[in-house]
XYZ file of C-alpha atoms in Angstrom:
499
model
C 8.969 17.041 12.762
C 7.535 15.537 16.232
C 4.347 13.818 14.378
C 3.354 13.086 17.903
C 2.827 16.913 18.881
C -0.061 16.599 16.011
C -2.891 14.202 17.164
C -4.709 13.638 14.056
C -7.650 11.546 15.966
C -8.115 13.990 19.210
C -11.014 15.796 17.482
C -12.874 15.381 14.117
C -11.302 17.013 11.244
C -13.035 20.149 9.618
C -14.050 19.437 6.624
C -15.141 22.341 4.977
C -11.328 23.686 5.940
C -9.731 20.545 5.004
C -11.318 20.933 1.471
C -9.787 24.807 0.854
C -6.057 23.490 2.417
C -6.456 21.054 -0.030
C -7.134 23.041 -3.274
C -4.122 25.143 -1.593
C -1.860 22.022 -1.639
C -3.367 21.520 -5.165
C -2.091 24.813 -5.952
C 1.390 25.195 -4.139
C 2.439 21.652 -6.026
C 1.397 22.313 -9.334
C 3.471 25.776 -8.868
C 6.226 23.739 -7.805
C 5.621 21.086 -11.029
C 6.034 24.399 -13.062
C 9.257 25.520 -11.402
C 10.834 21.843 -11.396
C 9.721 22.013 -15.352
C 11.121 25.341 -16.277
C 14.536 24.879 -14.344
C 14.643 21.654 -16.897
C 14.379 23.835 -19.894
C 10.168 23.033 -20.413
C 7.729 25.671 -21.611
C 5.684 24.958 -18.611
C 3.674 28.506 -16.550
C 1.434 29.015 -14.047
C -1.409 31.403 -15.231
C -3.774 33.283 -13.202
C -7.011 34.696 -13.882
C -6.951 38.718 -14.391
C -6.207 40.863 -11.776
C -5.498 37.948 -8.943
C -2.340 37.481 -7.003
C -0.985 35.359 -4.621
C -0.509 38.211 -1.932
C -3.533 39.657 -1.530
C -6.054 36.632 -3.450
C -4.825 33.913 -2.091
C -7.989 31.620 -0.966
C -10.247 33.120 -3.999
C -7.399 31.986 -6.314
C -7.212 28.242 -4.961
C -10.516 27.687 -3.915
C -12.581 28.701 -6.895
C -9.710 27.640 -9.509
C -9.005 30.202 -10.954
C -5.319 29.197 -11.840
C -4.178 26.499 -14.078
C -0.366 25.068 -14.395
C 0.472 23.500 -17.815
C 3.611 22.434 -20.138
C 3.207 22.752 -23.652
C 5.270 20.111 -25.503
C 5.150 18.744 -29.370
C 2.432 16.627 -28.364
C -0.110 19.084 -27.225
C -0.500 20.786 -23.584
C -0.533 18.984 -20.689
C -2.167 20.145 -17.183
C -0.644 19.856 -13.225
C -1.875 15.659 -12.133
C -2.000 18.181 -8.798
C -4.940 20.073 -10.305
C -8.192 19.290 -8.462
C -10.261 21.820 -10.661
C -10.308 21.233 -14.542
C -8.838 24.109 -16.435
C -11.625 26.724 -17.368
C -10.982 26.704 -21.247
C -14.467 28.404 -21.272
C -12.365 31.626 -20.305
C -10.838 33.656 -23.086
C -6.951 33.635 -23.350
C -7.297 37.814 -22.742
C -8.542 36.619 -18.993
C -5.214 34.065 -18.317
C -1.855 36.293 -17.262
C 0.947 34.335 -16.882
C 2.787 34.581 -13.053
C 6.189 33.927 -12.072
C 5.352 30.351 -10.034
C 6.087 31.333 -6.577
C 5.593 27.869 -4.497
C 7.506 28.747 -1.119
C 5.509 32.037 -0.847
C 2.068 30.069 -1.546
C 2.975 27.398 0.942
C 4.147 30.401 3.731
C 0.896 31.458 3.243
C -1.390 28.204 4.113
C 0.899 27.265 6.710
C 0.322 30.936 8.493
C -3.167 30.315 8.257
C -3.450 26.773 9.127
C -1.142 27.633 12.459
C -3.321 30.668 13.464
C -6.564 28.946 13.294
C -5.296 25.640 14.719
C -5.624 23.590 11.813
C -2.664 21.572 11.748
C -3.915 18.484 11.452
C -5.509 19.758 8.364
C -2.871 20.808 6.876
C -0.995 17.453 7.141
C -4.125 15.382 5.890
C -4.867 17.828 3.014
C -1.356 17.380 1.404
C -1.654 13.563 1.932
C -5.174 13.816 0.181
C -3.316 15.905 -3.117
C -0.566 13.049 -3.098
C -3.037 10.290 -3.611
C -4.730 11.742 -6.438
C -2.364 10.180 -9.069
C -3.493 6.625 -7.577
C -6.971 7.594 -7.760
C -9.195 7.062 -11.481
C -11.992 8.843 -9.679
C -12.358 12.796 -8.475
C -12.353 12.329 -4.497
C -15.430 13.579 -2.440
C -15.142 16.851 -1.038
C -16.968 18.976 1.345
C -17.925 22.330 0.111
C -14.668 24.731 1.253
C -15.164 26.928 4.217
C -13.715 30.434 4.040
C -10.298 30.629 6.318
C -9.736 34.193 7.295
C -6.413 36.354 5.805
C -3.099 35.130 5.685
C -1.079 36.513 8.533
C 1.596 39.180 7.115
C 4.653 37.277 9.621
C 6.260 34.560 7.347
C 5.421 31.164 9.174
C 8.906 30.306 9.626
C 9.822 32.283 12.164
C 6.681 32.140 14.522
C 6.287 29.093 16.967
C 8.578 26.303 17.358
C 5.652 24.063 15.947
C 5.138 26.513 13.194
C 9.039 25.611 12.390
C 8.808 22.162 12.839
C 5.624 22.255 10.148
C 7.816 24.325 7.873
C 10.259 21.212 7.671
C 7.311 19.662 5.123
C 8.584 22.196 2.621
C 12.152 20.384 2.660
C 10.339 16.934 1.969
C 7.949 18.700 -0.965
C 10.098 17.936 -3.693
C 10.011 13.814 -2.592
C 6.380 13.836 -1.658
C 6.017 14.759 -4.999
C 8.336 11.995 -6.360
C 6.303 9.623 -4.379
C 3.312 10.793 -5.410
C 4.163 10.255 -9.101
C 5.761 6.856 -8.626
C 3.340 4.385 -9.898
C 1.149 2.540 -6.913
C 3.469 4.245 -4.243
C 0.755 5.791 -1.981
C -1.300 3.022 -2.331
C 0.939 0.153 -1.498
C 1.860 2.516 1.678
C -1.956 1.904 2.754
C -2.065 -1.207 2.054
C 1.105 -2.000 3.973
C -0.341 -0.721 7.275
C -1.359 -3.929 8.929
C 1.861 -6.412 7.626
C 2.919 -8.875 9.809
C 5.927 -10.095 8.679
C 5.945 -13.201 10.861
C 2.363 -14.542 8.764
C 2.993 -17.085 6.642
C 0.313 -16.789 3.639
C -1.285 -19.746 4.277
C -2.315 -18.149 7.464
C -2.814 -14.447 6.315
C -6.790 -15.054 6.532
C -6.792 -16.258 10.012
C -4.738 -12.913 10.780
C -7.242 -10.706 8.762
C -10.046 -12.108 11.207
C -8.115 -10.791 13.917
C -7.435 -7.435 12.458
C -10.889 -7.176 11.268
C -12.416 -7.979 15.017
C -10.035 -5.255 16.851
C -11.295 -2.712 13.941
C -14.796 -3.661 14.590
C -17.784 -1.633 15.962
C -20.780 -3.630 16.180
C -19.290 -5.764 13.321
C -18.788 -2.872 11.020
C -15.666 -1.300 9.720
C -14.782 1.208 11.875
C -12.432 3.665 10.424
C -11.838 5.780 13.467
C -10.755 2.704 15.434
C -8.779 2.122 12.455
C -6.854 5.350 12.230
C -6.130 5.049 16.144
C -4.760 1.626 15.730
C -2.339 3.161 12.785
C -1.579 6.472 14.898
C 0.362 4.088 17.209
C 1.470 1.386 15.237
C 2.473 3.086 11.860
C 2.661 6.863 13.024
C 4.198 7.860 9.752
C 1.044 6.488 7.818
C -1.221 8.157 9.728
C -1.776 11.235 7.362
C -2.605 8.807 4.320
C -5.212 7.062 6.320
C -6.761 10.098 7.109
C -6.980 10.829 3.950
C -8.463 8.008 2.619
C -10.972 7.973 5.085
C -11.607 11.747 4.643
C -11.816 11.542 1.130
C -13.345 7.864 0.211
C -15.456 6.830 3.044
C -18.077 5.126 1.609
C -15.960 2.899 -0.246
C -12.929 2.381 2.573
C -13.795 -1.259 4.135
C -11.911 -4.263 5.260
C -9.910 -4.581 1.806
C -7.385 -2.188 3.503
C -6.769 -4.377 5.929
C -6.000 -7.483 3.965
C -2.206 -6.911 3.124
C -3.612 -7.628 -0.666
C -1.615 -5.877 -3.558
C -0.168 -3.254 -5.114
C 3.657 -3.573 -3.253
C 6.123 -0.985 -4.299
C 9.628 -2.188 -2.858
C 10.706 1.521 -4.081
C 8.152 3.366 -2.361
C 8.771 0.559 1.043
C 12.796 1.535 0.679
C 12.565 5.532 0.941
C 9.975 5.824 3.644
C 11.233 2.588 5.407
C 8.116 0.916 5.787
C 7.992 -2.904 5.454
C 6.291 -3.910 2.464
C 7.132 -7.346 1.822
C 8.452 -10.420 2.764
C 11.777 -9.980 0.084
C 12.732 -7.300 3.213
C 12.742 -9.258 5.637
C 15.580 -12.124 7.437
C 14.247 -14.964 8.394
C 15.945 -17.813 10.672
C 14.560 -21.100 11.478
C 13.890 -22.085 15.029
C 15.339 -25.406 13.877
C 18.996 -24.428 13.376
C 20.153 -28.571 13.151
C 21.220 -29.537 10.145
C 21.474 -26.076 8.093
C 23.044 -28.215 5.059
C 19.896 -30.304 4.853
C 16.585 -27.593 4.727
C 16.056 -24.571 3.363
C 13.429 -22.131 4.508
C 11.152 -21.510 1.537
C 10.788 -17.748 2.217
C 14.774 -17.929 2.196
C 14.488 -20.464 -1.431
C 11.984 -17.183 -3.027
C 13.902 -14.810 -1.798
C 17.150 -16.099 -3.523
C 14.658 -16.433 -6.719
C 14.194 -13.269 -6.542
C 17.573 -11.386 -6.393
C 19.116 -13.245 -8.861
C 16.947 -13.117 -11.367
C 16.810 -8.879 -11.710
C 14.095 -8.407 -14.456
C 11.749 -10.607 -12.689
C 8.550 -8.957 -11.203
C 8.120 -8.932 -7.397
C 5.957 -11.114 -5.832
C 2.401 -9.906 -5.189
C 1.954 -11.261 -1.658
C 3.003 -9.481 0.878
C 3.570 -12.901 3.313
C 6.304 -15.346 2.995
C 5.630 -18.921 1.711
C 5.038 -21.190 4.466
C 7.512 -24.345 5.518
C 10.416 -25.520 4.457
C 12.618 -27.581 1.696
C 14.938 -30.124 0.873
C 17.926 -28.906 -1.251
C 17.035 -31.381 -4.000
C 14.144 -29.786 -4.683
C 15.592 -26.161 -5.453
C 16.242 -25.122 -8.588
C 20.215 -24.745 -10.087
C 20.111 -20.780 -9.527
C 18.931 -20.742 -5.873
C 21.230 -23.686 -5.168
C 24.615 -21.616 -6.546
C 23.563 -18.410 -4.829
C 22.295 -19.989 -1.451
C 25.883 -18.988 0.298
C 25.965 -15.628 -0.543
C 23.270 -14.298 2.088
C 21.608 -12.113 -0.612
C 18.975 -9.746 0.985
C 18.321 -5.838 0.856
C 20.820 -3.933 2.439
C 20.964 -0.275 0.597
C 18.939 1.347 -1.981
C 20.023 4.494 -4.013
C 18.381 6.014 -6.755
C 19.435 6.940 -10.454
C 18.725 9.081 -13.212
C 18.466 6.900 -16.828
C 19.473 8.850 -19.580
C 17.956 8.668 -23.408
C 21.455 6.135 -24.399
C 20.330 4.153 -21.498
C 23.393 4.758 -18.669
C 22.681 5.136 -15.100
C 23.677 8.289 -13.536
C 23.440 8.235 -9.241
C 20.752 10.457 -8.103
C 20.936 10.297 -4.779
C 23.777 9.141 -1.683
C 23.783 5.190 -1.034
C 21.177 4.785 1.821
C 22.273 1.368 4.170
C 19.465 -0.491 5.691
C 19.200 -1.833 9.127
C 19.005 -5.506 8.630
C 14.751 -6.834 9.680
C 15.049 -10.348 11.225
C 12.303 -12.737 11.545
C 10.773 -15.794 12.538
C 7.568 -17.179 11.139
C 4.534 -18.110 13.069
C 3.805 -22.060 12.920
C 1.277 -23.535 10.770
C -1.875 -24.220 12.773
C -2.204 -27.804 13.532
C -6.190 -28.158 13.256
C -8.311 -26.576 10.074
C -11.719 -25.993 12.287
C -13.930 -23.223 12.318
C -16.282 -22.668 15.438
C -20.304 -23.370 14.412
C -20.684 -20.035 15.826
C -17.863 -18.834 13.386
C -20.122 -16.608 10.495
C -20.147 -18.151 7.561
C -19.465 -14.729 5.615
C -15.952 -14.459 7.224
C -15.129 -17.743 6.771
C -15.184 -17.328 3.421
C -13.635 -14.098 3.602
C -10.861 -15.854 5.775
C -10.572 -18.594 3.278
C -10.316 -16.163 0.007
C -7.705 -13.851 1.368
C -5.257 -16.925 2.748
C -6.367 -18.871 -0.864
C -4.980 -15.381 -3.127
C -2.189 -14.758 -1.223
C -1.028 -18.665 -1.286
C -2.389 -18.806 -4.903
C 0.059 -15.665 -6.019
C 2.510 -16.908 -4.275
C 3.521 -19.854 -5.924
C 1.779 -19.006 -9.411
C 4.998 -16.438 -9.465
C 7.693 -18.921 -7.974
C 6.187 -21.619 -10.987
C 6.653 -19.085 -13.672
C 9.712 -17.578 -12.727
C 11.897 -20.305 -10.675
C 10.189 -23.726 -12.623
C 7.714 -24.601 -10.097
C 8.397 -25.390 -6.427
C 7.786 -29.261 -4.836
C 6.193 -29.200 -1.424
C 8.213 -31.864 0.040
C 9.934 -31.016 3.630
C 12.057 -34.186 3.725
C 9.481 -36.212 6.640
C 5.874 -36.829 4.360
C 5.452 -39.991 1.896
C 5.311 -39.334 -1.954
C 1.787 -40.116 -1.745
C 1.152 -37.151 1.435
C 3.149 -34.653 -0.789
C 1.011 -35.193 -4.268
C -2.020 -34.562 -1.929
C -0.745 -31.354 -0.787
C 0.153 -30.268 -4.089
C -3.203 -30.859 -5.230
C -4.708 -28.427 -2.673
C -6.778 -25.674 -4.505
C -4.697 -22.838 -2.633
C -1.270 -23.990 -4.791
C -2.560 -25.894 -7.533
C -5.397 -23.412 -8.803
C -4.934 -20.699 -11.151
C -5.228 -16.924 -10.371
C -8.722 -15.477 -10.735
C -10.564 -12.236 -9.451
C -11.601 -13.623 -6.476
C -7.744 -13.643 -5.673
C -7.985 -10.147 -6.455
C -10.414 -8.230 -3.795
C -12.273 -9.625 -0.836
C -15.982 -8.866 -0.182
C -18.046 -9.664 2.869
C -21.599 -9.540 3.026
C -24.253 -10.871 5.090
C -23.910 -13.632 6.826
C -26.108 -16.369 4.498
C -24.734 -14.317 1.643
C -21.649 -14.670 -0.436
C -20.563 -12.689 -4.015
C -20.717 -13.807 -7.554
C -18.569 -13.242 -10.445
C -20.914 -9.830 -11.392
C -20.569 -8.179 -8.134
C -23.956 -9.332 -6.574
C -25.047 -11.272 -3.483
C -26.103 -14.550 -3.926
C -27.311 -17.096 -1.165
C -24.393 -19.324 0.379
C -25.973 -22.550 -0.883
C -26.061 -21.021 -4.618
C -22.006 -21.364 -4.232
C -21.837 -25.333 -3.390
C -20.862 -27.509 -6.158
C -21.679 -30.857 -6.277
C -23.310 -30.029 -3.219
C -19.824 -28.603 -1.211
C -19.093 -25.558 -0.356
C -15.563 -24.025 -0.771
C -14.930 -24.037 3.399
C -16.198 -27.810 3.191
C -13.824 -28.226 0.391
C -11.281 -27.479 2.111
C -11.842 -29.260 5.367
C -12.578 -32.449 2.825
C -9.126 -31.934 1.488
C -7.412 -31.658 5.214
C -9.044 -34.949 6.253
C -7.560 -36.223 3.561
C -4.138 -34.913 4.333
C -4.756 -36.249 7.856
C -5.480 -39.868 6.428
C -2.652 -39.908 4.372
C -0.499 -39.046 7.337
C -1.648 -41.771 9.376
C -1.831 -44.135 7.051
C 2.214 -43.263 6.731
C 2.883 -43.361 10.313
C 1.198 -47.035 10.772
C 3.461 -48.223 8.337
C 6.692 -46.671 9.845
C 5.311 -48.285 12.972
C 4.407 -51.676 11.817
């Protein structure tokens, strides 16, 4: 499908329509859970109210639920995820006739009425709205649904050439689906949509300001701005952003933006999106002397593959720097030849004895090189810089750093800082730094800004800045304390090489 022949930001969306298409998606996968179900053997049905069918009560079927899709196993009975409207067990088991599940004629149906009332863009963002209801805990906010005339009687399939190349979604149902179901797929998709795979995570903050400025409409979130930015720099993302800002929009803010978790390397294989750092090549613009360093993204990395039942790493970024080879631990040192990186995926069925059976072909990847961007030489905020996002800057570079090598200490013993040039003395001190030495907490976790003399306490309420000093210090002051002292150390090591 040309995604490009649908603009999804050249006019508003309607949202009355968008809320019927999607109680239609709603409908067309939960008939296609059912079929998927029965062809496996499961006493799973699609039931109807009396006297409704698909061909001639379509939108009064899906838009006032009055349909349910169930599997009845030893456990009890178990409802569609896809179901927007809660079974009506108020209705006497008389009123409920069981239908044949008929997905391809349902989805023939919307698609020749989205197509003759121009409502393609619709269409896309109202099936990306039903995928991300597994990854929601909450109901999403709907407009009430606006009444789309009858279905036209010519199958959509053999109308328009769009019209065919929006009949291709029915092909992909089956994996939007799987997708959908995977846990913290969609979401880590989102999430995924402003990754720079050249930011190390000591700098990710400083990159979020960025982001957050080019998003910005009189310094406010502006999702619009947002969803143009993605339509040309992650095209393929463009529906789920739509959705999210269709159906969460008071809640949608800059914590989209900060490349924070979930990651789903899964979900990042199949739709080839670049999720993480553990996809990504990276050379050093230093080749001398390969023998002697090794490029901590490179040292993780290694961690990583060779150690299979370890978890990946929550942060997006690659560590910063590089190491000595003394300082790598036994496994990374015995693998470091063997160029281990992602270079196919396939998937497989696990059976109840626990073998592996191949689901799909063996997909090879195109090989992702990268170099990463320098650290920046001078810690200094402009006076005019607000104090609100330089917190905000600080938090989201302090997580990411902070998850970072909280994984590499529990699962690869710990990681020493020291690039071969800094004194004993210059290392300990940036070891000690808050970023690497602290422990996770919820701050690490989500990133709120407020006003500009506010900042957020542990219970989700504004406080004034000054209420956050300690010992009379705030956290950016901290910081810049602890890079003076860096700075000392490092001249204090440079007079005596000179002396």
């Amino acid at each position: 499908m040309q995604q490009q022949e649908i603009s999804l930001t050249s006019a508003p969306l309607k949202r009355g329509h968008l809320t019927s298409i999607i109680l239609a998606w709603s409908y067309i996968l939960s008939c296609r859970w059912v079929e998927i179900l029965q062809e496996a053997g499961w006493n799973a049905s699609i039931q109807h109210e009396k006297g409704l069918h698909i061909a001639d009560s379509f939108w009064k079927l899906v838009t006032q639920g009055r349909w349910q899709a169930s599997v009845k196993t030893a456990k009890g009975t178990h409802y569609s995820p896809w179901m927007l409207i809660e079974s009506n067990r108020n209705l006497k088991l008389q009123k409920w006739w069981a239908r044949s599940p008929a997905s391809l004629s349902a989805f023939e149906m919307l698609l020749g009425s989205c197509i003759s009332e121009g409502l393609e863009a619709e269409l896309l963002t109202g099936l990306a709205s039903v995928l991300m209801l597994l990854s929601r805990n909450e109901q999403p906010w709907l407009s009430p649904p606006t009444s789309i005339p009858k279905t036209p009687t010519t199958p959509a399939s053999t109308c328009s050439a769009r019209s065919h190349a929006l009949y291709k979604l029915w092909g992909c149902l089956d994996k939007a689906m799987y997708l959908s179901s995977t846990r913290a797929a969609i979401e880590s998709l989102i999430r995924s949509a402003f990754f720079d795979l050249s930011v190390p995570c000591d700098l990710l903050g400083a990159s979020f300001s960025g982001i957050r400025e080019a998003l910005s409409s009189a310094d406010e979130f502006d999702p619009q701005r947002a969803l143009h930015a993605i339509t040309n720099r992650r095209p393929h993302l463009s529906p789920l952003w739509a959705a999210e800002i269709c159906m969460d929009p008071d809640t949608l803010s800059y914590e989209v933006l900060n490349c924070l978790p979930p990651i789903c390397l899964p979900a990042a294989l199949w739709t080839g999106t670049m999720q993480s750092f553990l996809q990504v090549a990276y050379r050093s613009d230093e080749p001398a002397e390969p023998e002697a360093k090794l490029l901590r993204a490179r040292e993780f990395q290694i961690a990583y593959f060779c150690q299979p039942s370890i978890p990946v790493p929550e942060t997006r970024a690659p560590p910063f720097g590089e190491t000595i080879l003394n300082n790598v631990s036994r496994e990374v040192e015995t693998h470091m030849a063997h160029e281990h990186m992602t270079r196919s995926w396939q998937m497989y069925w696990t059976t109840t004895s626990g073998a592996k059976k191949p689901a799909t072909a063996q997909y090879v990847l195109e090989l992702v090189e990268a170099r990463m961007e320098k650290d920046v030489v001078d810690y200094n905020f402009d006076e005019e810089f607000p104090i609100k996002l330089r917190e905000a800057v600080d938090e989201i570079s302090c997580g990411a750093t902070r998850r970072m090598f909280n994984w590499h200490r529990e699962y690869d013993g710990g990681i020493s800082l020291d690039d071969g040039t800094m004194s004993p003395e210059t290392v300990r001190c940036l070891q000690a730094h808050p970023w690497i030495s602290g422990p996770l907490t919820d701050s690490d976790k989500s990133i709120r800004v407020g006003e500009e003399n506010d900042h957020w306490n542990g219970n989700n309420q504004r406080i004034p800045i000054k209420e956050e000093r300690k010992g009379g210090v705030s956290a950016s002051e901290y910081i810049l304390e602890w890079h003076k002292e860096v700075k000392r150390c490092q001249r204090s090591e440079d007079a005596r090489v000179s002396s």
